[in-house]
Short mmCIF file of C-alpha atoms in Angstrom, two decimals:
data_model
loop_
_atom_site.label_atom_id
_atom_site.label_comp_id
_atom_site.label_asym_id
_atom_site.label_seq_id
_atom_site.Cartn_x
_atom_site.Cartn_y
_atom_site.Cartn_z
CA MET A 13 -0.01 0.22 -0.13
CA LYS A 14 2.84 2.26 0.72
CA LYS A 15 4.33 1.73 -2.69
CA PHE A 16 1.01 2.37 -4.25
CA PHE A 17 0.84 5.95 -2.80
CA ALA A 18 4.39 6.49 -3.31
CA VAL A 19 4.14 5.95 -6.85
CA PHE A 20 0.97 8.51 -7.34
CA ALA A 21 3.11 11.11 -5.26
CA ALA A 22 5.70 10.29 -7.43
CA LEU A 23 3.50 11.23 -10.66
CA ILE A 24 2.72 13.99 -9.29
CA LEU A 25 6.20 15.57 -9.07
CA LEU A 26 7.96 13.79 -11.56
CA PRO A 27 8.69 15.83 -15.09
CA LEU A 28 7.35 14.16 -18.55
CA SER A 29 9.39 11.80 -19.81
CA LEU A 30 9.81 11.50 -23.69
CA GLN A 31 10.16 8.00 -23.47
CA ALA A 32 8.10 5.54 -24.97
CA ALA A 33 6.54 2.67 -23.63
CA ASP A 34 5.63 -1.01 -24.43
CA PHE A 35 2.49 -1.60 -22.48
CA LYS A 36 1.97 -4.84 -21.33
CA GLU A 37 -1.30 -6.92 -19.80
CA GLY A 38 -0.27 -8.03 -16.23
CA THR A 39 2.50 -5.18 -15.92
CA HIS A 40 1.06 -2.29 -16.70
CA TYR A 41 -2.60 -2.90 -16.78
CA GLU A 42 -5.17 -5.77 -15.72
CA VAL A 43 -8.05 -7.36 -17.68
CA VAL A 44 -10.61 -6.92 -15.37
CA LYS A 45 -13.62 -7.67 -17.53
CA GLN A 46 -14.33 -9.45 -20.90
CA ASN A 47 -16.06 -6.55 -22.81
CA ALA A 48 -15.04 -3.34 -23.14
CA THR A 49 -17.78 -0.36 -23.31
CA SER A 50 -18.92 0.98 -26.74
CA THR A 51 -17.27 4.14 -26.80
CA PRO A 52 -13.49 5.16 -25.01
CA GLN A 53 -14.41 6.12 -20.90
CA VAL A 54 -11.98 6.63 -18.11
CA LEU A 55 -13.63 5.74 -15.02
CA GLU A 56 -11.75 7.48 -11.78
CA PHE A 57 -12.37 5.63 -8.25
CA PHE A 58 -11.91 8.40 -5.73
CA SER A 59 -12.92 9.62 -1.91
CA PHE A 60 -12.91 13.01 -0.53
CA TYR A 61 -11.10 11.71 2.37
CA CYS A 62 -8.34 10.15 0.24
CA PRO A 63 -5.39 12.89 0.45
CA HIS A 64 -3.89 10.94 -2.25
CA CYS A 65 -7.05 11.56 -4.33
CA PHE A 66 -6.71 15.39 -4.03
CA LYS A 67 -3.31 15.39 -5.08
CA PHE A 68 -4.15 13.33 -7.87
CA GLU A 69 -6.54 16.27 -9.25
CA PRO A 70 -4.16 17.99 -11.03
CA LEU A 71 -2.96 14.75 -12.92
CA MET A 72 -6.58 13.99 -13.96
CA ALA A 73 -6.82 17.67 -15.51
CA GLN A 74 -3.77 17.11 -17.72
CA LEU A 75 -5.15 13.92 -18.70
CA GLU A 76 -9.06 15.31 -19.44
CA ALA A 77 -6.85 18.13 -21.43
CA LYS A 78 -4.64 15.46 -23.28
CA LEU A 79 -7.67 13.19 -24.55
CA GLY A 80 -10.09 15.78 -25.52
CA ASP A 81 -13.58 15.42 -25.95
CA ASP A 82 -13.29 11.81 -27.77
CA VAL A 83 -13.23 10.15 -24.20
CA GLU A 84 -15.58 10.48 -21.31
CA ILE A 85 -14.11 10.79 -18.23
CA LYS A 86 -16.33 10.24 -14.94
CA LYS A 87 -15.31 10.08 -11.30
CA ASN A 88 -16.99 7.87 -8.77
CA HIS A 89 -17.00 8.02 -5.30
CA VAL A 90 -16.40 5.62 -2.91
CA ASN A 91 -18.23 4.65 0.09
CA PHE A 92 -15.47 2.80 2.08
CA LEU A 93 -13.82 5.57 3.45
CA GLY A 94 -14.95 8.49 6.23
CA LYS A 95 -17.16 6.36 8.07
CA GLU A 96 -20.52 7.40 7.97
CA MET A 97 -19.86 10.53 5.78
CA GLY A 98 -18.48 8.45 2.98
CA PRO A 99 -21.88 7.26 1.39
CA GLN A 100 -23.48 11.06 2.59
CA LEU A 101 -20.30 12.64 0.31
CA THR A 102 -21.37 10.13 -2.49
CA GLN A 103 -25.04 11.31 -2.18
CA ALA A 104 -23.37 14.92 -2.19
CA TYR A 105 -21.40 14.09 -5.51
CA ALA A 106 -24.32 12.59 -6.96
CA ALA A 107 -26.79 15.65 -6.49
CA ALA A 108 -23.67 18.44 -7.81
CA GLU A 109 -23.62 16.20 -11.05
CA LEU A 110 -27.45 16.48 -11.17
CA LEU A 111 -26.90 20.06 -10.82
CA LYS A 112 -23.76 20.53 -13.10
CA VAL A 113 -21.94 22.10 -10.25
CA GLU A 114 -20.04 18.96 -9.44
CA ASP A 115 -16.52 20.30 -10.15
CA LYS A 116 -16.96 23.35 -7.80
CA VAL A 117 -18.66 21.24 -4.80
CA ALA A 118 -15.68 18.94 -5.42
CA SER A 119 -13.17 21.38 -5.18
CA LEU A 120 -15.09 23.03 -2.24
CA ILE A 121 -15.01 19.52 -0.43
CA PHE A 122 -11.14 18.54 -1.19
CA ASP A 123 -10.24 22.07 0.24
CA GLN A 124 -12.24 21.84 3.25
CA ILE A 125 -10.98 18.53 4.44
CA HIS A 126 -7.50 18.54 2.95
CA THR A 127 -6.19 22.48 2.64
CA GLN A 128 -8.82 23.41 5.88
CA ARG A 129 -8.57 20.50 7.57
CA LYS A 130 -12.27 21.25 8.78
CA ALA A 131 -14.69 18.19 9.18
CA ILE A 132 -17.58 18.16 7.26
CA ASN A 133 -20.40 17.44 9.27
CA GLY A 134 -23.86 15.67 8.33
CA GLU A 135 -26.51 17.49 5.97
CA ALA A 136 -25.53 20.95 7.46
CA GLY A 137 -22.00 20.53 6.13
CA VAL A 138 -22.80 19.27 2.97
CA LEU A 139 -25.31 22.05 2.76
CA ALA A 140 -23.20 24.91 3.69
CA ILE A 141 -20.64 23.25 0.66
CA PHE A 142 -23.78 23.68 -1.57
CA GLU A 143 -24.46 27.38 -0.67
CA LYS A 144 -20.49 28.22 -1.13
CA ALA A 145 -21.01 26.58 -4.89
CA GLY A 146 -23.54 29.33 -5.54
CA ILE A 147 -26.69 26.58 -4.72
CA PRO A 148 -29.46 27.68 -2.30
CA GLU A 149 -30.44 25.20 0.59
CA VAL A 150 -33.84 24.54 -1.05
CA GLU A 151 -32.30 23.86 -4.20
CA ALA A 152 -29.47 21.90 -2.78
CA LYS A 153 -31.74 19.82 -0.10
CA GLY A 154 -34.10 18.97 -2.99
CA ALA A 155 -31.07 17.19 -5.04
CA LEU A 156 -29.93 15.41 -2.64
CA ALA A 157 -33.17 13.65 -1.54
CA SER A 158 -34.11 13.26 -5.23
CA PHE A 159 -34.12 10.00 -7.07
CA PRO A 160 -32.07 10.66 -9.66
CA ALA A 161 -29.53 11.73 -7.13
CA THR A 162 -29.87 8.37 -5.56
CA GLY A 163 -29.96 6.23 -8.81
CA ILE A 164 -26.45 7.97 -9.41
CA ALA A 165 -25.25 7.05 -5.84
CA SER A 166 -26.44 3.59 -5.83
CA GLN A 167 -24.98 3.11 -9.31
CA MET A 168 -21.63 4.30 -7.81
CA LYS A 169 -21.86 1.85 -5.40
CA ARG A 170 -22.05 -1.01 -7.78
CA ASN A 171 -19.61 -0.07 -9.59
CA THR A 172 -17.22 -0.09 -6.82
CA GLU A 173 -18.42 -3.64 -6.02
CA THR A 174 -18.23 -4.84 -9.33
CA PHE A 175 -14.39 -3.76 -10.18
CA GLN A 176 -13.69 -4.76 -6.42
CA ILE A 177 -12.05 -1.46 -5.54
CA ARG A 178 -10.14 -1.43 -2.49
CA GLY A 179 -8.12 1.40 -3.04
CA VAL A 180 -7.98 4.76 -4.22
CA PRO A 181 -7.36 6.75 -6.41
CA SER A 182 -7.60 3.67 -9.17
CA LEU A 183 -9.00 3.97 -12.83
CA ILE A 184 -10.78 1.76 -14.95
CA VAL A 185 -10.42 2.25 -18.63
CA ASN A 186 -13.27 1.25 -20.90
CA GLY A 187 -14.78 -0.74 -18.62
CA LYS A 188 -12.22 -3.24 -18.90
CA TYR A 189 -8.55 -2.30 -18.12
CA GLN A 190 -7.52 -1.48 -14.69
CA VAL A 191 -4.26 0.59 -14.81
CA ILE A 192 -1.62 -0.81 -12.62
CA THR A 193 -0.19 2.39 -11.17
CA ASN A 194 3.01 1.35 -9.75
CA SER A 195 3.98 0.11 -13.37
CA VAL A 196 4.55 3.95 -14.42
CA LYS A 197 7.43 6.12 -13.89
CA SER A 198 5.88 9.52 -14.90
CA THR A 199 3.14 12.05 -15.43
CA ASP A 200 3.73 11.41 -19.25
CA GLU A 201 4.24 7.76 -19.18
CA PHE A 202 0.79 7.67 -17.39
CA ILE A 203 -0.97 9.95 -19.75
CA GLU A 204 0.55 7.48 -22.73
CA LEU A 205 -0.70 4.29 -21.06
CA VAL A 206 -4.10 5.84 -20.52
CA SER A 207 -4.48 6.98 -23.59
CA TYR A 208 -3.11 3.63 -24.91
CA LEU A 209 -6.15 1.76 -22.97
CA THR A 210 -8.78 4.52 -24.33
CA LYS A 211 -8.12 3.05 -28.20
CA LYS A 212 -8.19 -0.87 -26.92
CA THR A 213 -10.81 -3.22 -26.95
CA ASP A 214 -9.16 -6.67 -27.21
#
């Protein structure tokens, strides 16, 4: 586990590498499902309570810019960190998606937990985050309690179980390939690997 986190720290800090990589199954990625998605997709599993996920955000922004609009990048919050607030923040992120303020809400939650080092306590704490994101309390409450938000949160939980995610951040590409994070040596190689997998279906 320490090696896993050390690799992610290195990805944030190392300069770009120009070395071309020969990516191999079992070394750089694992096949975790038999069939790939019909369109290119990157699914990032994360938790707001994971400091490595917080540090991983700039790398994901670089990846998104590099892959462009042809590849869908989705975030999947997990419930297994943060005790009872884990599922609540999954619901909050689902509601933020509905309201199309997920980037603002995610940034505010990460900042409060990891930069300000302040806890988010219950519904009141979640509503305060939405207010900072420009969403009135009545609208935020409605979204949090809505059937669509509950459906999104339930799907996130199912995804976590389906792909047997035990640690975060974790990436599943095209619904079929899981990136082996300790195989990459630089930011450039990481982006190259994910880009390679988005084009792969066999």
